[in-house]
Amino acid sequence: MAKVVVHVDDVDKVETAFSNVHNLIMALPTSESVIVVNGAAVTTLVDTMWTEFMQANPQVEVDACHNALVGHRVEIADLVAGVRVVPAGVVRIVELEELGFRYLKP
C-alpha cells in the first residue's frame, strides 16, 4: 500500500494537489493520503472546493498548520468541516515521513 503526504503551501497548487491525489487513488485505491496545508495555501481552507474534495475523497486526511493559520489570520472556526489542525505543518510532514509516507509536492 502506498502512503503519501502531499505538501501544499501555494494557493496556485491546490487544484494540482487535488488532481494528484485523485490520480493516486484511481491507480492505487488502497493508498493512504494526507494533505498537509501550510503557508498561504491555508487561506483556501475556507473555500467550498475543499468541502467538495473531502466529500468525494473521505479517505484523505487534510491537515492545516496552526502556525500558518495564525500568520495568515485564518480563524479555525472558519475552516471547512473535516480539516484537522496540527501545531506545525513541517513537523507533521516529518512525522508522516517517519511513518513511511512518501513526500509529494505539486
PDB file of C-alpha atoms in Angstrom:
ATOM      1  CA  MET A   1       0.000   0.000   0.000  1.00  0.00           C
ATOM      2  CA  ALA A   2       1.306   3.428  -0.950  1.00  0.00           C
ATOM      3  CA  LYS A   3       1.387   6.089   1.754  1.00  0.00           C
ATOM      4  CA  VAL A   4       1.792   9.666   0.508  1.00  0.00           C
ATOM      5  CA  VAL A   5       1.946  13.047   2.206  1.00  0.00           C
ATOM      6  CA  VAL A   6       1.078  15.857  -0.192  1.00  0.00           C
ATOM      7  CA  HIS A   7       2.511  19.227   0.850  1.00  0.00           C
ATOM      8  CA  VAL A   8       0.560  22.283  -0.325  1.00  0.00           C
ATOM      9  CA  ASP A   9       1.842  25.729   0.595  1.00  0.00           C
ATOM     10  CA  ASP A  10       0.982  27.648  -2.578  1.00  0.00           C
ATOM     11  CA  VAL A  11      -2.576  28.776  -3.349  1.00  0.00           C
ATOM     12  CA  ASP A  12      -1.979  28.117  -7.039  1.00  0.00           C
ATOM     13  CA  LYS A  13      -1.120  24.454  -6.360  1.00  0.00           C
ATOM     14  CA  VAL A  14      -4.297  23.412  -4.529  1.00  0.00           C
ATOM     15  CA  GLU A  15      -6.091  22.198  -7.661  1.00  0.00           C
ATOM     16  CA  THR A  16      -2.957  20.341  -8.769  1.00  0.00           C
ATOM     17  CA  ALA A  17      -2.808  18.637  -5.379  1.00  0.00           C
ATOM     18  CA  PHE A  18      -6.441  17.571  -5.770  1.00  0.00           C
ATOM     19  CA  SER A  19      -5.629  16.110  -9.170  1.00  0.00           C
ATOM     20  CA  ASN A  20      -2.507  14.342  -7.890  1.00  0.00           C
ATOM     21  CA  VAL A  21      -4.410  12.732  -5.027  1.00  0.00           C
ATOM     22  CA  HIS A  22      -7.315  11.768  -7.282  1.00  0.00           C
ATOM     23  CA  ASN A  23      -4.911  10.120  -9.755  1.00  0.00           C
ATOM     24  CA  LEU A  24      -3.167   8.282  -6.931  1.00  0.00           C
ATOM     25  CA  ILE A  25      -6.464   6.941  -5.574  1.00  0.00           C
ATOM     26  CA  MET A  26      -7.595   5.859  -9.030  1.00  0.00           C
ATOM     27  CA  ALA A  27      -4.347   3.976  -9.693  1.00  0.00           C
ATOM     28  CA  LEU A  28      -3.818   2.686  -6.154  1.00  0.00           C
ATOM     29  CA  PRO A  29      -7.200   2.518  -4.411  1.00  0.00           C
ATOM     30  CA  THR A  30      -5.759   1.176  -1.162  1.00  0.00           C
ATOM     31  CA  SER A  31      -3.289   4.041  -0.882  1.00  0.00           C
ATOM     32  CA  GLU A  32      -3.252   6.297   2.150  1.00  0.00           C
ATOM     33  CA  SER A  33      -3.023  10.047   1.533  1.00  0.00           C
ATOM     34  CA  VAL A  34      -2.601  13.017   3.844  1.00  0.00           C
ATOM     35  CA  ILE A  35      -2.605  16.570   2.524  1.00  0.00           C
ATOM     36  CA  VAL A  36      -0.678  18.976   4.747  1.00  0.00           C
ATOM     37  CA  VAL A  37      -1.565  22.597   4.057  1.00  0.00           C
ATOM     38  CA  ASN A  38       0.607  25.450   5.269  1.00  0.00           C
ATOM     39  CA  GLY A  39       1.876  28.812   4.035  1.00  0.00           C
ATOM     40  CA  ALA A  40      -0.534  30.967   2.050  1.00  0.00           C
ATOM     41  CA  ALA A  41      -2.488  27.884   0.953  1.00  0.00           C
ATOM     42  CA  VAL A  42      -4.213  27.775   4.356  1.00  0.00           C
ATOM     43  CA  THR A  43      -6.302  30.732   3.194  1.00  0.00           C
ATOM     44  CA  THR A  44      -8.067  28.373   0.775  1.00  0.00           C
ATOM     45  CA  LEU A  45      -9.264  26.045   3.544  1.00  0.00           C
ATOM     46  CA  VAL A  46     -12.394  28.165   3.987  1.00  0.00           C
ATOM     47  CA  ASP A  47     -13.451  27.543   0.377  1.00  0.00           C
ATOM     48  CA  THR A  48     -16.140  25.047  -0.620  1.00  0.00           C
ATOM     49  CA  MET A  49     -13.727  23.462  -3.108  1.00  0.00           C
ATOM     50  CA  TRP A  50     -12.187  21.717  -0.079  1.00  0.00           C
ATOM     51  CA  THR A  51     -15.598  20.556   1.123  1.00  0.00           C
ATOM     52  CA  GLU A  52     -16.312  19.089  -2.298  1.00  0.00           C
ATOM     53  CA  PHE A  53     -12.895  17.414  -2.484  1.00  0.00           C
ATOM     54  CA  MET A  54     -13.151  15.976   1.018  1.00  0.00           C
ATOM     55  CA  GLN A  55     -16.695  14.677   0.459  1.00  0.00           C
ATOM     56  CA  ALA A  56     -15.579  12.977  -2.757  1.00  0.00           C
ATOM     57  CA  ASN A  57     -12.453  11.569  -1.042  1.00  0.00           C
ATOM     58  CA  PRO A  58     -13.334  10.803   2.588  1.00  0.00           C
ATOM     59  CA  GLN A  59     -10.305   8.539   2.915  1.00  0.00           C
ATOM     60  CA  VAL A  60      -7.951  11.538   2.514  1.00  0.00           C
ATOM     61  CA  GLU A  61      -6.878  13.352   5.673  1.00  0.00           C
ATOM     62  CA  VAL A  62      -6.439  17.125   5.367  1.00  0.00           C
ATOM     63  CA  ASP A  63      -4.217  18.798   7.960  1.00  0.00           C
ATOM     64  CA  ALA A  64      -3.862  22.565   8.424  1.00  0.00           C
ATOM     65  CA  CYS A  65      -0.815  24.163  10.017  1.00  0.00           C
ATOM     66  CA  HIS A  66      -1.826  26.179  13.079  1.00  0.00           C
ATOM     67  CA  ASN A  67       1.190  28.458  12.677  1.00  0.00           C
ATOM     68  CA  ALA A  68       0.164  29.325   9.117  1.00  0.00           C
ATOM     69  CA  LEU A  69      -3.454  29.873  10.160  1.00  0.00           C
ATOM     70  CA  VAL A  70      -2.314  32.401  12.758  1.00  0.00           C
ATOM     71  CA  GLY A  71       0.155  34.022  10.355  1.00  0.00           C
ATOM     72  CA  HIS A  72      -2.483  34.421   7.655  1.00  0.00           C
ATOM     73  CA  ARG A  73      -5.242  35.386  10.105  1.00  0.00           C
ATOM     74  CA  VAL A  74      -7.492  32.443   9.289  1.00  0.00           C
ATOM     75  CA  GLU A  75      -9.837  31.505  12.121  1.00  0.00           C
ATOM     76  CA  ILE A  76     -10.080  27.804  12.945  1.00  0.00           C
ATOM     77  CA  ALA A  77     -13.865  28.183  13.194  1.00  0.00           C
ATOM     78  CA  ASP A  78     -13.935  29.293   9.533  1.00  0.00           C
ATOM     79  CA  LEU A  79     -12.241  26.148   8.180  1.00  0.00           C
ATOM     80  CA  VAL A  80     -14.369  23.739   6.206  1.00  0.00           C
ATOM     81  CA  ALA A  81     -15.609  20.756   8.187  1.00  0.00           C
ATOM     82  CA  GLY A  82     -13.192  17.867   8.491  1.00  0.00           C
ATOM     83  CA  VAL A  83      -9.923  19.801   8.361  1.00  0.00           C
ATOM     84  CA  ARG A  84      -7.617  18.732  11.165  1.00  0.00           C
ATOM     85  CA  VAL A  85      -5.449  21.463  12.719  1.00  0.00           C
ATOM     86  CA  VAL A  86      -1.897  20.431  13.596  1.00  0.00           C
ATOM     87  CA  PRO A  87       0.569  22.586  15.561  1.00  0.00           C
ATOM     88  CA  ALA A  88       3.094  22.867  12.723  1.00  0.00           C
ATOM     89  CA  GLY A  89       2.828  21.643   9.140  1.00  0.00           C
ATOM     90  CA  VAL A  90       6.527  20.953   8.764  1.00  0.00           C
ATOM     91  CA  VAL A  91       6.529  18.833  11.918  1.00  0.00           C
ATOM     92  CA  ARG A  92       3.515  16.886  10.661  1.00  0.00           C
ATOM     93  CA  ILE A  93       5.284  16.187   7.365  1.00  0.00           C
ATOM     94  CA  VAL A  94       8.358  14.905   9.206  1.00  0.00           C
ATOM     95  CA  GLU A  95       6.196  12.723  11.455  1.00  0.00           C
ATOM     96  CA  LEU A  96       4.442  11.214   8.444  1.00  0.00           C
ATOM     97  CA  GLU A  97       7.729  10.585   6.658  1.00  0.00           C
ATOM     98  CA  GLU A  98       8.965   8.760   9.758  1.00  0.00           C
ATOM     99  CA  LEU A  99       5.856   6.568   9.450  1.00  0.00           C
ATOM    100  CA  GLY A 100       6.824   5.623   5.905  1.00  0.00           C
ATOM    101  CA  PHE A 101       4.871   8.218   3.937  1.00  0.00           C
ATOM    102  CA  ARG A 102       6.468   9.428   0.712  1.00  0.00           C
ATOM    103  CA  TYR A 103       6.644  13.177   0.159  1.00  0.00           C
ATOM    104  CA  LEU A 104       4.940  14.779  -2.835  1.00  0.00           C
ATOM    105  CA  LYS A 105       4.850  18.477  -3.568  1.00  0.00           C
ATOM    106  CA  PRO A 106       2.788  19.536  -6.580  1.00  0.00           C
TER     107      PRO A 106
END
